[in-house]
mmCIF file of C-alpha atoms and ligand atoms in Angstrom:
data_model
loop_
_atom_site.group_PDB
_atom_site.id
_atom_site.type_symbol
_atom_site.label_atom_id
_atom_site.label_comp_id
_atom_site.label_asym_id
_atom_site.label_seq_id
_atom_site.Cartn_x
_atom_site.Cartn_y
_atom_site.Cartn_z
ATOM 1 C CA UNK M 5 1.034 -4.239 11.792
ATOM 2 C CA UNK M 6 1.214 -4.107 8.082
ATOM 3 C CA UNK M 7 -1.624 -5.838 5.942
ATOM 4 C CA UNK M 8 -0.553 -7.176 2.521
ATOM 5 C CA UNK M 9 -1.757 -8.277 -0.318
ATOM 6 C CA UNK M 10 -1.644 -9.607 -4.267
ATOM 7 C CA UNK M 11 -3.247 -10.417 -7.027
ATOM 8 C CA UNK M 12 -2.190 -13.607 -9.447
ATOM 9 C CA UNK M 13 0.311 -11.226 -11.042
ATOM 10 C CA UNK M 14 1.508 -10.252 -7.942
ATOM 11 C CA UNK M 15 2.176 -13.415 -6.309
ATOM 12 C CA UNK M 16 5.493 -14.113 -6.257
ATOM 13 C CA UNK M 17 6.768 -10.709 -5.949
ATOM 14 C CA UNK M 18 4.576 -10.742 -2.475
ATOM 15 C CA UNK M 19 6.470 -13.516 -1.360
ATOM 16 C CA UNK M 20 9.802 -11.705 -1.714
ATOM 17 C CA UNK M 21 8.248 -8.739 0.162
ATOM 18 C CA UNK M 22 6.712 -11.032 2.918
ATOM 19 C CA UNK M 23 10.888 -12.584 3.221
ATOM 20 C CA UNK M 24 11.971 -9.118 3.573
ATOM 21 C CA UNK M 25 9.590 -7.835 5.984
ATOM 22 C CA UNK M 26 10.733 -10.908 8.000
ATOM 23 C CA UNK M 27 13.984 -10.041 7.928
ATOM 24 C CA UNK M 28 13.298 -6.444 9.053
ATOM 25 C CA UNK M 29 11.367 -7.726 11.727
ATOM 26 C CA UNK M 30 8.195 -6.330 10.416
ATOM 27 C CA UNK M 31 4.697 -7.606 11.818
ATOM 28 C CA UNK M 32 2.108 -8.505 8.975
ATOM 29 C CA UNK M 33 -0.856 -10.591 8.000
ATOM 30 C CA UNK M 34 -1.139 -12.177 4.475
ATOM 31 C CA UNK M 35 -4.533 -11.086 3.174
ATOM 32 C CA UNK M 36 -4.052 -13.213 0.635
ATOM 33 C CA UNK M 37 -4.182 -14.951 -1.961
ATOM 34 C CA UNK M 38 -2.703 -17.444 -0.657
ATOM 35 C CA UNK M 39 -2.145 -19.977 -3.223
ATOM 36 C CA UNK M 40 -1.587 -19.024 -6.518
ATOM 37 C CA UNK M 41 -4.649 -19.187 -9.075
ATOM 38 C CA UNK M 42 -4.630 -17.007 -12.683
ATOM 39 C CA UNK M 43 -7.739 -15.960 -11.707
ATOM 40 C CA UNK M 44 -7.528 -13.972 -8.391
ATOM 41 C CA UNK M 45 -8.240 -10.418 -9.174
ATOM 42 C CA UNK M 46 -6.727 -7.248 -8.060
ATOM 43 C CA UNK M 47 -9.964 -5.964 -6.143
ATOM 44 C CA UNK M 48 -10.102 -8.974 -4.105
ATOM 45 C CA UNK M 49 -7.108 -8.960 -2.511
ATOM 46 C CA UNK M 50 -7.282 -4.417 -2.559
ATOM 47 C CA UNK M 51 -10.661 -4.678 -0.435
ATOM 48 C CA UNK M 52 -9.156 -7.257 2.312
ATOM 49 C CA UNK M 53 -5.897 -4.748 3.048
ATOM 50 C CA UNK M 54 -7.916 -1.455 2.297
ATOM 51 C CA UNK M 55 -10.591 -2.942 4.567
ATOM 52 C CA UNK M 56 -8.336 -3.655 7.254
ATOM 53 C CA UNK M 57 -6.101 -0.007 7.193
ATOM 54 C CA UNK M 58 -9.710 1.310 7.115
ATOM 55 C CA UNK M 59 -11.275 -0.165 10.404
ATOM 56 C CA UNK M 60 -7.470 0.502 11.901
ATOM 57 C CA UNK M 61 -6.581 -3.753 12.226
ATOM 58 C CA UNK M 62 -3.369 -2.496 10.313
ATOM 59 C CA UNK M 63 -1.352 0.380 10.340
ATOM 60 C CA UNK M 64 -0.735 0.193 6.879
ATOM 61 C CA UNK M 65 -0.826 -1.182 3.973
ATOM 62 C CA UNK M 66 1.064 -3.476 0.906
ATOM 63 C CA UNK M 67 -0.777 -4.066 -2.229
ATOM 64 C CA UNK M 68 1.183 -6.383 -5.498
ATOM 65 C CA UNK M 69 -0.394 -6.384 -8.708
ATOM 66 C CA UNK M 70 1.047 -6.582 -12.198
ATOM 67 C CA UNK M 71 1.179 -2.151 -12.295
ATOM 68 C CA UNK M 72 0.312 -1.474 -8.476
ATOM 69 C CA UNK M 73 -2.708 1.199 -10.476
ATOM 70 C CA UNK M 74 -5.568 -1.470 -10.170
ATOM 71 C CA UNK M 75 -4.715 -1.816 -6.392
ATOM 72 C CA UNK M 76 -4.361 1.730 -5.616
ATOM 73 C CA UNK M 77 -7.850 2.552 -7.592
ATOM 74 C CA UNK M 78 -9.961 -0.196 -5.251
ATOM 75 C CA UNK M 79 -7.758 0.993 -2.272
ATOM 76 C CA UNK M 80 -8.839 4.103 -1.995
ATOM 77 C CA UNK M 81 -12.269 3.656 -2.338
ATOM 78 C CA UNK M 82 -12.033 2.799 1.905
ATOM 79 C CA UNK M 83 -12.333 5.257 4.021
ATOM 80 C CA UNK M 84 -9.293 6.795 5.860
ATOM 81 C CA UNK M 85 -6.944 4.601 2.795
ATOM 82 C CA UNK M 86 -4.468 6.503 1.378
ATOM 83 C CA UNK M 87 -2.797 4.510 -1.083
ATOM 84 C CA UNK M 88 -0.305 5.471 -3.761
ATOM 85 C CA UNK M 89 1.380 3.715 -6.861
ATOM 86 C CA UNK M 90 5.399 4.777 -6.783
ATOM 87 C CA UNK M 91 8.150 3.978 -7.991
ATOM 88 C CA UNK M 92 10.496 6.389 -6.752
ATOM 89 C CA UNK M 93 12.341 7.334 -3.555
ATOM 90 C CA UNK M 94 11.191 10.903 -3.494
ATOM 91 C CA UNK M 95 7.731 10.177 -4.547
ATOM 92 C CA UNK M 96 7.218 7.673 -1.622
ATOM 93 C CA UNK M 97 9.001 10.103 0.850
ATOM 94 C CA UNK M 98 6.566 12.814 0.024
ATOM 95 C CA UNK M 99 3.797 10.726 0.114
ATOM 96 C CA UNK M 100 4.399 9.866 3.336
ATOM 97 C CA UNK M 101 5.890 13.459 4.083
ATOM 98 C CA UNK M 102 3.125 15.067 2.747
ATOM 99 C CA UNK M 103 -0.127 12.568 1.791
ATOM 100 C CA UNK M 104 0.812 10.781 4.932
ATOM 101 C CA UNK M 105 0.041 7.580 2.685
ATOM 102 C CA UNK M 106 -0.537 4.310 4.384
ATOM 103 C CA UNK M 107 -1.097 2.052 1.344
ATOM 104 C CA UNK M 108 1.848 1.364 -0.963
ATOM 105 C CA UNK M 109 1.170 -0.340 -4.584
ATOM 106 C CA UNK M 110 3.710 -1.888 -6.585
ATOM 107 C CA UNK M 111 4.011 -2.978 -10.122
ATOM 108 C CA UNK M 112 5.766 -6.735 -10.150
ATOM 109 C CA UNK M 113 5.849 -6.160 -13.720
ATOM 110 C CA UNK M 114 7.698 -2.919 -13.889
ATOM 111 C CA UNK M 115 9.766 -3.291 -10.839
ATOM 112 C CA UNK M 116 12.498 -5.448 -8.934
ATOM 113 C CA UNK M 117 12.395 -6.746 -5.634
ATOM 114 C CA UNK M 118 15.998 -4.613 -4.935
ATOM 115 C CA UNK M 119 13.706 -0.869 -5.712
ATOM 116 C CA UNK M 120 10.487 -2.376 -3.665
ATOM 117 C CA UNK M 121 13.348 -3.100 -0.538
ATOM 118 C CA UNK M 122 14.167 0.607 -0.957
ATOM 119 C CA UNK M 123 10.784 2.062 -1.284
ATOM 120 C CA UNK M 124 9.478 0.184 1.482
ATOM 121 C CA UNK M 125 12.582 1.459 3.594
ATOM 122 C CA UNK M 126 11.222 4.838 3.138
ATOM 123 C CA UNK M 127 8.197 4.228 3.363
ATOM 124 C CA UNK M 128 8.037 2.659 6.895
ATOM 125 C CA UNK M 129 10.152 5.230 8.032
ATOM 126 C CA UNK M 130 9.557 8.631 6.907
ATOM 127 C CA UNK M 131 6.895 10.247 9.404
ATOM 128 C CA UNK M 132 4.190 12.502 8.444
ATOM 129 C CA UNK M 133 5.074 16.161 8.697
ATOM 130 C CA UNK M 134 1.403 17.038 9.877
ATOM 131 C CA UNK M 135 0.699 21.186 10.111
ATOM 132 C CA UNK M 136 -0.989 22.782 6.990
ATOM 133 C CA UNK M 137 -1.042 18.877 5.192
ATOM 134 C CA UNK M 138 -2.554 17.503 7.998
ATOM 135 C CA UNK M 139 -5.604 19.542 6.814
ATOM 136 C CA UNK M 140 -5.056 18.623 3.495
ATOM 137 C CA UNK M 141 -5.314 15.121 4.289
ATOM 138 C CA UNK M 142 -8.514 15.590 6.309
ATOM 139 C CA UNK M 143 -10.743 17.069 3.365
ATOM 140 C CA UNK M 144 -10.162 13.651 1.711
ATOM 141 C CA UNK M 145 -12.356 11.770 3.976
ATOM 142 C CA UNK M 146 -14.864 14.550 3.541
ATOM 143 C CA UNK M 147 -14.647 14.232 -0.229
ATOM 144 C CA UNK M 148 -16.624 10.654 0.542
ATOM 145 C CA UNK M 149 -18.925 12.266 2.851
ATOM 146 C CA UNK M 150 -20.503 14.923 0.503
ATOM 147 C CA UNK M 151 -19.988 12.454 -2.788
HETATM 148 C C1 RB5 U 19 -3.507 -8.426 -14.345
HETATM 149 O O1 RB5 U 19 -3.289 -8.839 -15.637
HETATM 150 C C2 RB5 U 19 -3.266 -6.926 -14.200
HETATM 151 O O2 RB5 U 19 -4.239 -6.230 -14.902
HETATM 152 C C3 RB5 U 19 -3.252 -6.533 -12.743
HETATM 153 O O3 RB5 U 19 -2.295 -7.261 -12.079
HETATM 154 C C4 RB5 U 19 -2.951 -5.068 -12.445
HETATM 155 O O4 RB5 U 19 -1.796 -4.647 -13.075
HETATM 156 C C5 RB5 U 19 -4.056 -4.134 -12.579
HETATM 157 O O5 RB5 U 19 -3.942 -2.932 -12.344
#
């Protein structure tokens, strides 16, 4: 199950995303918001899908704002949340490849719904390679424990 969520500059491009994911037949839950308001903030809508990947209620994540940096930067404040801004195919393959990244962040303002379709291909597709970056990936979690 993929958790998703936007901000007020994010909104419609969500709703795009939440068509596709339909068509794909992929599961999600709208974290919201739900209705749009100029005021709903990027670190609302980052805790309630970082919260969720975090306690394991989603398997990963989709974050909207107008960059996809604010998202990323409340994101990974959560536990376990591995979320990355990207805009290219490579970047997202080896951030799944190599980060095994479970968050994705887009920018609705620097990006089309055509590049997030491809991205998000990739991204719920590539597998993690594991081995020497699975221990990588592991010191991150310690990072918050000695912080
Ligand atoms: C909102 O104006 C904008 O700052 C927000 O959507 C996001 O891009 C923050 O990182």
């Amino acid at each position: 199950m993929i958790a998703i969520g936007c901000d007020h500059a994010g909104f419609e491009m969500k709703k795009l995303v939440m068509e596709y994911l339909d068509q794909i037949g992929e599961e999600y839950q709208d974290k919201g918001f739900l209705v749009f308001d100029k005021n709903d903030d990027y670190p609302v809508a980052a805790k309630a899908v970082g919260r969720a990947v975090s306690k394991g209620e989603a398997d990963r994540g989709i974050l909207i704002c107008g960059t996809g940096i604010g998202m990323s930067l409340c994101a990974n404040k959560f536990r376990g949340v591995r979320a990355v801004v990207a805009s290219d195919v490579f970047s997202v393959r080896y951030s799944r490849m190599h980060n095994d990244a479970n968050v994705i962040c887009f920018g609705a303002r620097v990006m089309g719904i055509g590049l997030i379709k491809e991205l998000l291909n990739v991204f719920l597709s590539q597998p993690f390679e594991g081995g020497r970056h699975a221990e990588r990936v592991k010191e991150f979690d310690r990072i918050l424990d000695e912080n």
